[in-house]
Short mmCIF file of N, CA and C in Angstrom, two decimals:
data_model
loop_
_atom_site.label_atom_id
_atom_site.label_comp_id
_atom_site.label_asym_id
_atom_site.label_seq_id
_atom_site.Cartn_x
_atom_site.Cartn_y
_atom_site.Cartn_z
N LEU A 20 138.29 30.08 45.08
CA LEU A 20 139.68 29.74 44.78
C LEU A 20 139.93 29.87 43.29
N VAL A 21 141.12 30.26 42.96
CA VAL A 21 141.51 30.34 41.57
C VAL A 21 142.21 29.04 41.22
N GLY A 22 141.98 28.53 40.02
CA GLY A 22 142.59 27.27 39.63
C GLY A 22 141.86 26.10 40.24
N SER A 23 142.61 25.05 40.55
CA SER A 23 141.93 23.86 41.07
C SER A 23 141.63 24.03 42.56
N GLU A 24 140.54 23.46 42.95
CA GLU A 24 140.05 23.53 44.31
C GLU A 24 140.35 22.18 44.94
N MET A 25 141.02 22.18 46.06
CA MET A 25 141.49 20.92 46.63
C MET A 25 140.50 20.28 47.62
N CYS A 26 139.75 21.10 48.35
CA CYS A 26 138.83 20.54 49.32
C CYS A 26 137.69 21.52 49.58
N ILE A 27 136.66 21.02 50.20
CA ILE A 27 135.53 21.87 50.58
C ILE A 27 135.81 22.38 52.00
N ARG A 28 135.68 23.69 52.18
CA ARG A 28 135.92 24.31 53.48
C ARG A 28 134.62 24.87 54.04
N ASP A 29 134.55 24.92 55.36
CA ASP A 29 133.39 25.54 56.01
C ASP A 29 133.40 27.04 55.74
N ARG A 30 132.20 27.60 55.55
CA ARG A 30 132.06 29.05 55.36
C ARG A 30 131.90 29.69 56.74
N ALA A 31 132.72 30.67 57.06
CA ALA A 31 132.70 31.29 58.38
C ALA A 31 131.48 32.18 58.59
N THR A 32 131.05 32.86 57.55
CA THR A 32 129.93 33.79 57.66
C THR A 32 129.15 33.79 56.36
N THR A 33 127.87 34.15 56.46
CA THR A 33 127.02 34.25 55.28
C THR A 33 126.39 35.63 55.29
N THR A 34 126.75 36.44 54.28
CA THR A 34 126.24 37.81 54.23
C THR A 34 125.44 38.11 52.97
N ARG A 35 125.42 37.18 52.02
CA ARG A 35 124.74 37.46 50.75
C ARG A 35 124.43 36.18 49.99
N ILE A 36 123.56 36.35 49.01
CA ILE A 36 123.18 35.28 48.09
C ILE A 36 123.53 35.78 46.70
N ILE A 37 124.14 34.93 45.89
CA ILE A 37 124.49 35.30 44.51
C ILE A 37 123.72 34.38 43.57
N LEU A 38 122.98 35.01 42.64
CA LEU A 38 122.12 34.28 41.71
C LEU A 38 122.79 34.10 40.35
N HIS A 39 122.59 32.93 39.77
CA HIS A 39 123.20 32.52 38.51
C HIS A 39 122.17 31.87 37.59
N HIS A 40 122.51 31.79 36.30
CA HIS A 40 121.79 30.89 35.40
C HIS A 40 122.82 29.89 34.90
N ALA A 41 122.34 28.76 34.43
CA ALA A 41 123.25 27.70 33.98
C ALA A 41 123.84 27.98 32.61
N ALA A 42 123.29 28.96 31.89
CA ALA A 42 123.70 29.26 30.52
C ALA A 42 123.50 28.05 29.60
N ALA A 43 122.54 27.22 29.96
CA ALA A 43 122.16 26.05 29.16
C ALA A 43 120.64 25.95 29.25
N LYS A 44 120.00 25.83 28.11
CA LYS A 44 118.53 25.81 28.10
C LYS A 44 117.98 24.71 28.99
N THR A 45 118.57 23.53 28.92
CA THR A 45 118.18 22.43 29.80
C THR A 45 119.43 21.77 30.34
N CYS A 46 119.39 21.43 31.61
CA CYS A 46 120.49 20.69 32.24
C CYS A 46 120.02 20.20 33.59
N THR A 47 120.81 19.34 34.18
CA THR A 47 120.49 18.80 35.50
C THR A 47 121.59 19.18 36.48
N ALA A 48 121.31 19.00 37.75
CA ALA A 48 122.33 19.23 38.77
C ALA A 48 123.50 18.28 38.56
N GLN A 49 123.21 17.05 38.13
CA GLN A 49 124.27 16.07 37.89
C GLN A 49 125.19 16.52 36.75
N GLN A 50 124.61 17.12 35.71
CA GLN A 50 125.44 17.61 34.61
C GLN A 50 126.34 18.76 35.08
N ILE A 51 125.78 19.67 35.87
CA ILE A 51 126.59 20.78 36.39
C ILE A 51 127.71 20.23 37.27
N HIS A 52 127.40 19.23 38.08
CA HIS A 52 128.42 18.59 38.91
C HIS A 52 129.56 18.06 38.03
N SER A 53 129.21 17.41 36.93
CA SER A 53 130.24 16.89 36.00
C SER A 53 131.05 18.02 35.37
N TRP A 54 130.37 19.10 34.95
CA TRP A 54 131.07 20.24 34.35
C TRP A 54 132.06 20.83 35.35
N HIS A 55 131.64 20.95 36.61
CA HIS A 55 132.51 21.56 37.61
C HIS A 55 133.67 20.64 37.99
N LEU A 56 133.43 19.33 38.00
CA LEU A 56 134.54 18.39 38.20
C LEU A 56 135.58 18.56 37.09
N ALA A 57 135.11 18.76 35.87
CA ALA A 57 136.02 18.96 34.73
C ALA A 57 136.84 20.25 34.88
N ASN A 58 136.33 21.22 35.67
CA ASN A 58 137.09 22.45 35.95
C ASN A 58 138.16 22.22 37.00
N GLY A 59 138.20 21.02 37.59
CA GLY A 59 139.17 20.74 38.64
C GLY A 59 138.62 21.04 40.03
N TRP A 60 137.33 21.30 40.12
CA TRP A 60 136.71 21.57 41.42
C TRP A 60 136.28 20.24 42.04
N VAL A 61 135.91 20.28 43.31
CA VAL A 61 135.52 19.05 43.99
C VAL A 61 134.06 18.68 43.73
N GLY A 62 133.43 19.35 42.80
CA GLY A 62 132.06 19.06 42.43
C GLY A 62 131.27 20.33 42.21
N ILE A 63 129.96 20.19 42.18
CA ILE A 63 129.09 21.33 41.90
C ILE A 63 129.45 22.49 42.83
N GLY A 64 129.60 23.66 42.25
CA GLY A 64 130.00 24.83 43.03
C GLY A 64 128.84 25.61 43.62
N TYR A 65 127.62 25.36 43.13
CA TYR A 65 126.44 26.05 43.65
C TYR A 65 125.90 25.31 44.86
N HIS A 66 125.28 26.03 45.76
CA HIS A 66 124.66 25.40 46.92
C HIS A 66 123.26 24.86 46.59
N PHE A 67 122.59 25.54 45.63
CA PHE A 67 121.26 25.11 45.22
C PHE A 67 121.11 25.25 43.71
N PHE A 68 120.26 24.41 43.14
CA PHE A 68 119.96 24.44 41.71
C PHE A 68 118.45 24.35 41.56
N VAL A 69 117.86 25.31 40.82
CA VAL A 69 116.41 25.37 40.64
C VAL A 69 116.08 25.02 39.19
N ARG A 70 115.33 23.94 39.03
CA ARG A 70 114.94 23.48 37.69
C ARG A 70 113.73 24.26 37.20
N LYS A 71 113.48 24.17 35.89
CA LYS A 71 112.36 24.88 35.29
C LYS A 71 111.00 24.40 35.80
N ASP A 72 110.94 23.15 36.24
CA ASP A 72 109.67 22.63 36.77
C ASP A 72 109.43 23.03 38.22
N GLY A 73 110.37 23.80 38.80
CA GLY A 73 110.23 24.27 40.17
C GLY A 73 110.89 23.39 41.22
N SER A 74 111.47 22.27 40.80
CA SER A 74 112.15 21.42 41.78
C SER A 74 113.48 22.06 42.16
N VAL A 75 113.84 21.93 43.43
CA VAL A 75 115.07 22.52 43.96
C VAL A 75 115.98 21.40 44.42
N TYR A 76 117.24 21.46 44.00
CA TYR A 76 118.24 20.47 44.36
C TYR A 76 119.32 21.11 45.20
N ARG A 77 119.78 20.38 46.20
CA ARG A 77 120.93 20.83 46.97
C ARG A 77 122.18 20.45 46.19
N GLY A 78 123.15 21.35 46.19
CA GLY A 78 124.43 21.07 45.56
C GLY A 78 125.48 20.92 46.63
N ARG A 79 126.38 21.87 46.66
CA ARG A 79 127.42 21.89 47.69
C ARG A 79 126.75 22.05 49.06
N PRO A 80 127.30 21.44 50.10
CA PRO A 80 126.70 21.62 51.42
C PRO A 80 126.53 23.11 51.76
N GLU A 81 125.39 23.44 52.30
CA GLU A 81 125.00 24.84 52.51
C GLU A 81 125.96 25.62 53.40
N ASP A 82 126.63 24.96 54.33
CA ASP A 82 127.51 25.66 55.27
C ASP A 82 128.97 25.69 54.83
N THR A 83 129.21 25.39 53.54
CA THR A 83 130.59 25.38 53.04
C THR A 83 130.80 26.48 52.00
N VAL A 84 132.07 26.77 51.74
CA VAL A 84 132.43 27.75 50.72
C VAL A 84 132.09 27.17 49.35
N GLY A 85 131.41 27.96 48.53
CA GLY A 85 131.03 27.51 47.20
C GLY A 85 132.14 27.73 46.18
N ALA A 86 131.82 27.43 44.94
CA ALA A 86 132.73 27.68 43.81
C ALA A 86 131.83 28.17 42.68
N HIS A 87 131.34 29.41 42.83
CA HIS A 87 130.35 29.92 41.87
C HIS A 87 130.60 31.36 41.45
N ALA A 88 131.40 32.11 42.20
CA ALA A 88 131.64 33.53 41.88
C ALA A 88 133.04 33.89 42.37
N GLY A 89 134.01 33.82 41.47
CA GLY A 89 135.41 34.03 41.84
C GLY A 89 135.64 35.16 42.83
N ASN A 90 136.42 34.88 43.87
CA ASN A 90 136.77 35.82 44.94
C ASN A 90 135.57 36.32 45.73
N ASN A 91 134.41 35.71 45.57
CA ASN A 91 133.19 36.11 46.29
C ASN A 91 132.47 34.92 46.91
N ASN A 92 133.16 33.81 47.01
CA ASN A 92 132.54 32.59 47.55
C ASN A 92 132.61 32.50 49.06
N TYR A 93 133.53 33.21 49.67
CA TYR A 93 133.84 33.06 51.09
C TYR A 93 132.67 33.43 52.02
N ASP A 94 131.73 34.28 51.56
CA ASP A 94 130.63 34.71 52.43
C ASP A 94 129.26 34.63 51.74
N SER A 95 129.17 33.82 50.69
CA SER A 95 127.94 33.80 49.90
C SER A 95 127.40 32.40 49.68
N ILE A 96 126.10 32.37 49.40
CA ILE A 96 125.42 31.14 48.97
C ILE A 96 125.12 31.31 47.49
N GLY A 97 125.48 30.33 46.69
CA GLY A 97 125.23 30.38 45.25
C GLY A 97 124.00 29.59 44.88
N VAL A 98 123.10 30.26 44.15
CA VAL A 98 121.88 29.61 43.68
C VAL A 98 121.86 29.72 42.15
N CYS A 99 121.77 28.59 41.49
CA CYS A 99 121.77 28.55 40.03
C CYS A 99 120.39 28.12 39.52
N PHE A 100 119.98 28.72 38.40
CA PHE A 100 118.70 28.42 37.78
C PHE A 100 118.95 27.78 36.41
N GLU A 101 118.28 26.67 36.17
CA GLU A 101 118.34 26.03 34.86
C GLU A 101 117.87 27.03 33.81
N GLY A 102 118.56 27.09 32.69
CA GLY A 102 118.15 27.96 31.60
C GLY A 102 119.26 28.90 31.18
N ASN A 103 119.01 29.56 30.07
CA ASN A 103 119.93 30.58 29.55
C ASN A 103 119.11 31.85 29.38
N TYR A 104 119.17 32.71 30.37
CA TYR A 104 118.33 33.90 30.37
C TYR A 104 118.97 35.09 29.66
N MET A 105 119.96 34.79 28.83
CA MET A 105 120.42 35.76 27.83
C MET A 105 119.56 35.59 26.57
N THR A 106 119.17 34.34 26.29
CA THR A 106 118.40 34.06 25.07
C THR A 106 116.94 33.70 25.35
N GLU A 107 116.68 33.05 26.47
CA GLU A 107 115.29 32.73 26.83
C GLU A 107 114.66 33.98 27.43
N THR A 108 113.47 34.32 26.96
CA THR A 108 112.89 35.59 27.36
C THR A 108 112.04 35.52 28.63
N THR A 109 111.55 34.35 28.99
CA THR A 109 110.75 34.25 30.20
C THR A 109 111.13 33.01 31.00
N MET A 110 111.03 33.15 32.30
CA MET A 110 111.28 32.03 33.20
C MET A 110 109.93 31.41 33.53
N PRO A 111 109.83 30.09 33.53
CA PRO A 111 108.56 29.45 33.89
C PRO A 111 108.11 29.88 35.30
N ASP A 112 106.79 30.02 35.46
CA ASP A 112 106.23 30.46 36.75
C ASP A 112 106.68 29.56 37.90
N ALA A 113 106.70 28.24 37.67
CA ALA A 113 107.07 27.30 38.74
C ALA A 113 108.51 27.54 39.19
N GLN A 114 109.40 27.79 38.25
CA GLN A 114 110.80 28.03 38.58
C GLN A 114 110.96 29.36 39.32
N ARG A 115 110.30 30.38 38.82
CA ARG A 115 110.39 31.70 39.45
C ARG A 115 109.86 31.64 40.89
N ALA A 116 108.72 31.00 41.09
CA ALA A 116 108.12 30.89 42.42
C ALA A 116 109.02 30.10 43.37
N ALA A 117 109.55 28.98 42.90
CA ALA A 117 110.44 28.16 43.74
C ALA A 117 111.70 28.93 44.10
N GLY A 118 112.26 29.65 43.13
CA GLY A 118 113.45 30.45 43.40
C GLY A 118 113.20 31.55 44.40
N ALA A 119 112.06 32.23 44.26
CA ALA A 119 111.72 33.31 45.19
C ALA A 119 111.50 32.76 46.60
N GLU A 120 110.86 31.61 46.69
CA GLU A 120 110.63 30.98 48.00
C GLU A 120 111.95 30.57 48.64
N LEU A 121 112.85 29.98 47.85
CA LEU A 121 114.16 29.57 48.36
C LEU A 121 114.96 30.78 48.85
N VAL A 122 115.00 31.84 48.05
CA VAL A 122 115.76 33.03 48.44
C VAL A 122 115.16 33.66 49.70
N ALA A 123 113.85 33.74 49.79
CA ALA A 123 113.20 34.29 50.99
C ALA A 123 113.55 33.45 52.22
N TYR A 124 113.54 32.15 52.07
CA TYR A 124 113.91 31.24 53.16
C TYR A 124 115.36 31.47 53.60
N LEU A 125 116.27 31.55 52.64
CA LEU A 125 117.69 31.74 52.98
C LEU A 125 117.93 33.09 53.63
N LYS A 126 117.27 34.13 53.13
CA LYS A 126 117.41 35.47 53.73
C LYS A 126 116.96 35.44 55.18
N GLN A 127 115.84 34.78 55.43
CA GLN A 127 115.32 34.69 56.80
C GLN A 127 116.24 33.83 57.67
N LYS A 128 116.68 32.72 57.16
CA LYS A 128 117.52 31.79 57.94
C LYS A 128 118.83 32.45 58.37
N TYR A 129 119.45 33.20 57.46
CA TYR A 129 120.76 33.80 57.75
C TYR A 129 120.66 35.26 58.18
N GLY A 130 119.46 35.82 58.22
CA GLY A 130 119.29 37.21 58.63
C GLY A 130 119.98 38.19 57.70
N ILE A 131 119.89 37.92 56.40
CA ILE A 131 120.56 38.77 55.41
C ILE A 131 119.55 39.41 54.47
N THR A 132 119.96 40.48 53.84
CA THR A 132 119.10 41.16 52.87
C THR A 132 119.78 41.29 51.51
N LYS A 133 121.07 41.07 51.45
CA LYS A 133 121.82 41.31 50.22
C LYS A 133 121.73 40.13 49.26
N VAL A 134 121.17 40.41 48.09
CA VAL A 134 121.09 39.42 47.01
C VAL A 134 121.71 40.08 45.79
N GLN A 135 122.61 39.37 45.13
CA GLN A 135 123.31 39.94 43.98
C GLN A 135 123.20 39.02 42.77
N LYS A 136 123.39 39.62 41.60
CA LYS A 136 123.54 38.87 40.36
C LYS A 136 125.03 38.51 40.26
N HIS A 137 125.34 37.40 39.63
CA HIS A 137 126.72 37.03 39.42
C HIS A 137 127.49 38.17 38.75
N ARG A 138 126.85 38.85 37.80
CA ARG A 138 127.53 39.93 37.08
C ARG A 138 127.79 41.15 37.95
N ASP A 139 127.16 41.23 39.14
CA ASP A 139 127.45 42.32 40.07
C ASP A 139 128.83 42.16 40.70
N VAL A 140 129.35 40.94 40.70
CA VAL A 140 130.62 40.68 41.40
C VAL A 140 131.74 40.18 40.50
N ASN A 141 131.42 39.75 39.29
CA ASN A 141 132.42 39.26 38.34
C ASN A 141 132.08 39.76 36.94
N ALA A 142 133.05 39.76 36.06
CA ALA A 142 132.86 40.20 34.68
C ALA A 142 132.19 39.08 33.88
N THR A 143 130.86 39.10 33.88
CA THR A 143 130.06 38.08 33.20
C THR A 143 128.69 38.67 32.90
N GLY A 144 127.95 38.03 32.02
CA GLY A 144 126.59 38.45 31.76
C GLY A 144 125.58 37.71 32.63
N CYS A 145 126.03 36.78 33.42
CA CYS A 145 125.19 35.93 34.27
C CYS A 145 124.48 36.77 35.34
N PRO A 146 123.23 36.55 35.57
CA PRO A 146 122.34 35.48 35.15
C PRO A 146 121.52 35.77 33.89
N GLY A 147 121.95 36.71 33.08
CA GLY A 147 121.26 36.99 31.82
C GLY A 147 120.36 38.21 31.91
N ASP A 148 120.18 38.86 30.77
CA ASP A 148 119.37 40.08 30.70
C ASP A 148 117.89 39.84 30.96
N ASN A 149 117.41 38.61 30.76
CA ASN A 149 115.99 38.31 30.92
C ASN A 149 115.68 37.61 32.24
N PHE A 150 116.65 37.53 33.12
CA PHE A 150 116.46 36.88 34.42
C PHE A 150 115.59 37.78 35.30
N PRO A 151 114.51 37.24 35.88
CA PRO A 151 113.60 38.07 36.69
C PRO A 151 114.16 38.33 38.10
N PHE A 152 115.24 39.08 38.17
CA PHE A 152 115.97 39.28 39.41
C PHE A 152 115.11 39.86 40.53
N GLU A 153 114.40 40.93 40.27
CA GLU A 153 113.60 41.58 41.32
C GLU A 153 112.57 40.61 41.90
N ALA A 154 111.92 39.84 41.04
CA ALA A 154 110.90 38.90 41.49
C ALA A 154 111.50 37.83 42.39
N ILE A 155 112.68 37.37 42.05
CA ILE A 155 113.30 36.30 42.83
C ILE A 155 114.00 36.84 44.07
N ALA A 156 114.74 37.91 43.93
CA ALA A 156 115.51 38.44 45.05
C ALA A 156 114.65 39.12 46.10
N TYR A 157 113.59 39.78 45.69
CA TYR A 157 112.81 40.59 46.62
C TYR A 157 111.32 40.25 46.62
N GLY A 158 110.93 39.22 45.91
CA GLY A 158 109.54 38.81 45.89
C GLY A 158 108.62 39.77 45.17
N THR A 159 109.20 40.64 44.34
CA THR A 159 108.40 41.60 43.59
C THR A 159 107.60 40.84 42.54
N PRO A 160 106.28 40.95 42.57
CA PRO A 160 105.50 40.21 41.58
C PRO A 160 105.80 40.67 40.16
N VAL A 161 105.78 39.73 39.26
CA VAL A 161 105.96 40.05 37.85
C VAL A 161 104.59 40.33 37.29
N GLU A 162 104.42 41.51 36.74
CA GLU A 162 103.13 41.90 36.16
C GLU A 162 102.91 41.14 34.86
N PRO A 163 101.75 40.48 34.74
CA PRO A 163 101.48 39.85 33.45
C PRO A 163 101.26 40.94 32.41
N GLU A 164 101.62 40.62 31.19
CA GLU A 164 101.43 41.60 30.12
C GLU A 164 99.95 41.83 29.93
N LYS A 165 99.59 43.11 29.84
CA LYS A 165 98.18 43.46 29.65
C LYS A 165 97.85 43.38 28.16
N PRO A 166 96.68 42.82 27.85
CA PRO A 166 96.31 42.80 26.44
C PRO A 166 96.07 44.23 25.96
N GLU A 167 96.29 44.44 24.70
CA GLU A 167 96.05 45.77 24.16
C GLU A 167 94.58 46.12 24.28
N GLU A 168 94.34 47.39 24.57
CA GLU A 168 92.96 47.86 24.66
C GLU A 168 92.36 47.85 23.25
N PRO A 169 91.09 47.44 23.15
CA PRO A 169 90.48 47.47 21.82
C PRO A 169 90.35 48.92 21.34
N CYS A 170 90.36 49.08 20.05
CA CYS A 170 90.26 50.42 19.47
C CYS A 170 88.90 51.04 19.74
N VAL A 171 87.88 50.22 19.89
CA VAL A 171 86.52 50.71 20.07
C VAL A 171 86.06 50.34 21.47
N ASN A 172 85.42 51.26 22.13
CA ASN A 172 84.81 50.96 23.41
C ASN A 172 83.59 50.10 23.12
N ILE A 173 83.66 48.82 23.48
CA ILE A 173 82.61 47.86 23.14
C ILE A 173 81.28 48.27 23.77
N THR A 174 81.28 48.71 25.01
CA THR A 174 80.03 49.10 25.67
C THR A 174 79.35 50.24 24.93
N LEU A 175 80.14 51.25 24.56
CA LEU A 175 79.60 52.39 23.84
C LEU A 175 79.07 51.95 22.48
N ALA A 176 79.79 51.08 21.80
CA ALA A 176 79.35 50.62 20.48
C ALA A 176 78.03 49.86 20.58
N LEU A 177 77.90 48.98 21.58
CA LEU A 177 76.65 48.24 21.75
C LEU A 177 75.49 49.16 22.10
N TYR A 178 75.75 50.14 22.94
CA TYR A 178 74.72 51.11 23.32
C TYR A 178 74.23 51.87 22.09
N MET A 179 75.15 52.28 21.24
CA MET A 179 74.78 53.04 20.04
C MET A 179 73.99 52.16 19.07
N LEU A 180 74.37 50.89 18.97
CA LEU A 180 73.61 49.97 18.13
C LEU A 180 72.19 49.79 18.66
N CYS A 181 72.05 49.68 19.96
CA CYS A 181 70.71 49.55 20.56
C CYS A 181 69.88 50.80 20.25
N LEU A 182 70.47 51.96 20.37
CA LEU A 182 69.75 53.20 20.07
C LEU A 182 69.31 53.23 18.62
N LEU A 183 70.20 52.80 17.74
CA LEU A 183 69.92 52.82 16.32
C LEU A 183 68.72 51.93 15.99
N TYR A 184 68.67 50.74 16.61
CA TYR A 184 67.62 49.79 16.27
C TYR A 184 66.34 49.99 17.10
N THR A 185 66.39 50.73 18.18
CA THR A 185 65.20 50.92 18.99
C THR A 185 64.57 52.31 18.80
N SER A 186 65.28 53.21 18.19
CA SER A 186 64.72 54.56 17.96
C SER A 186 63.76 54.50 16.78
N PRO A 187 62.70 55.30 16.90
CA PRO A 187 61.78 55.36 15.73
C PRO A 187 62.51 55.99 14.55
N SER A 188 62.23 55.47 13.39
CA SER A 188 62.89 56.03 12.20
C SER A 188 62.26 57.37 11.86
N PRO A 189 62.97 58.23 11.18
CA PRO A 189 62.43 59.56 10.82
C PRO A 189 61.21 59.44 9.91
N ARG A 190 61.00 58.30 9.27
CA ARG A 190 59.87 58.14 8.36
C ARG A 190 58.59 57.85 9.11
N ASP A 191 58.66 57.47 10.38
CA ASP A 191 57.45 57.11 11.13
C ASP A 191 56.65 58.31 11.50
#
């Protein structure tokens, strides 16, 4: 709904999940509820909120229309993640795992495959450039960064040192 939202309505169908970030480094579901009340809504517009420690909170009742993505709430479930993934470069493992598990559960429960970023449906940067969308939406593992290869092959260097110290010297 545009403007103030007067009541919570049942959602007729569920065809997609829309992912968000809170755009706040730290916050609680209760704080988001207060922010959304200040917007004139009947409370938190997201159906779920995932904290950095991996805890998941229910927001708006799951079978009702949300208030999280203008003109796209009628058939979607909104999931918000604590953090600002425009400025924060990595999501904690616990949060990423909990979010991926929640999304997989919802996809299975509703028989859906479509997962979108908020910015896919509205003019916004949400859920941020550093949001691990593929890992959460499709369970794609995030590859840990590989350490740089050493400049010297350690095995070869040790072997050459052994040869140097075990070979007879030319003076013998």
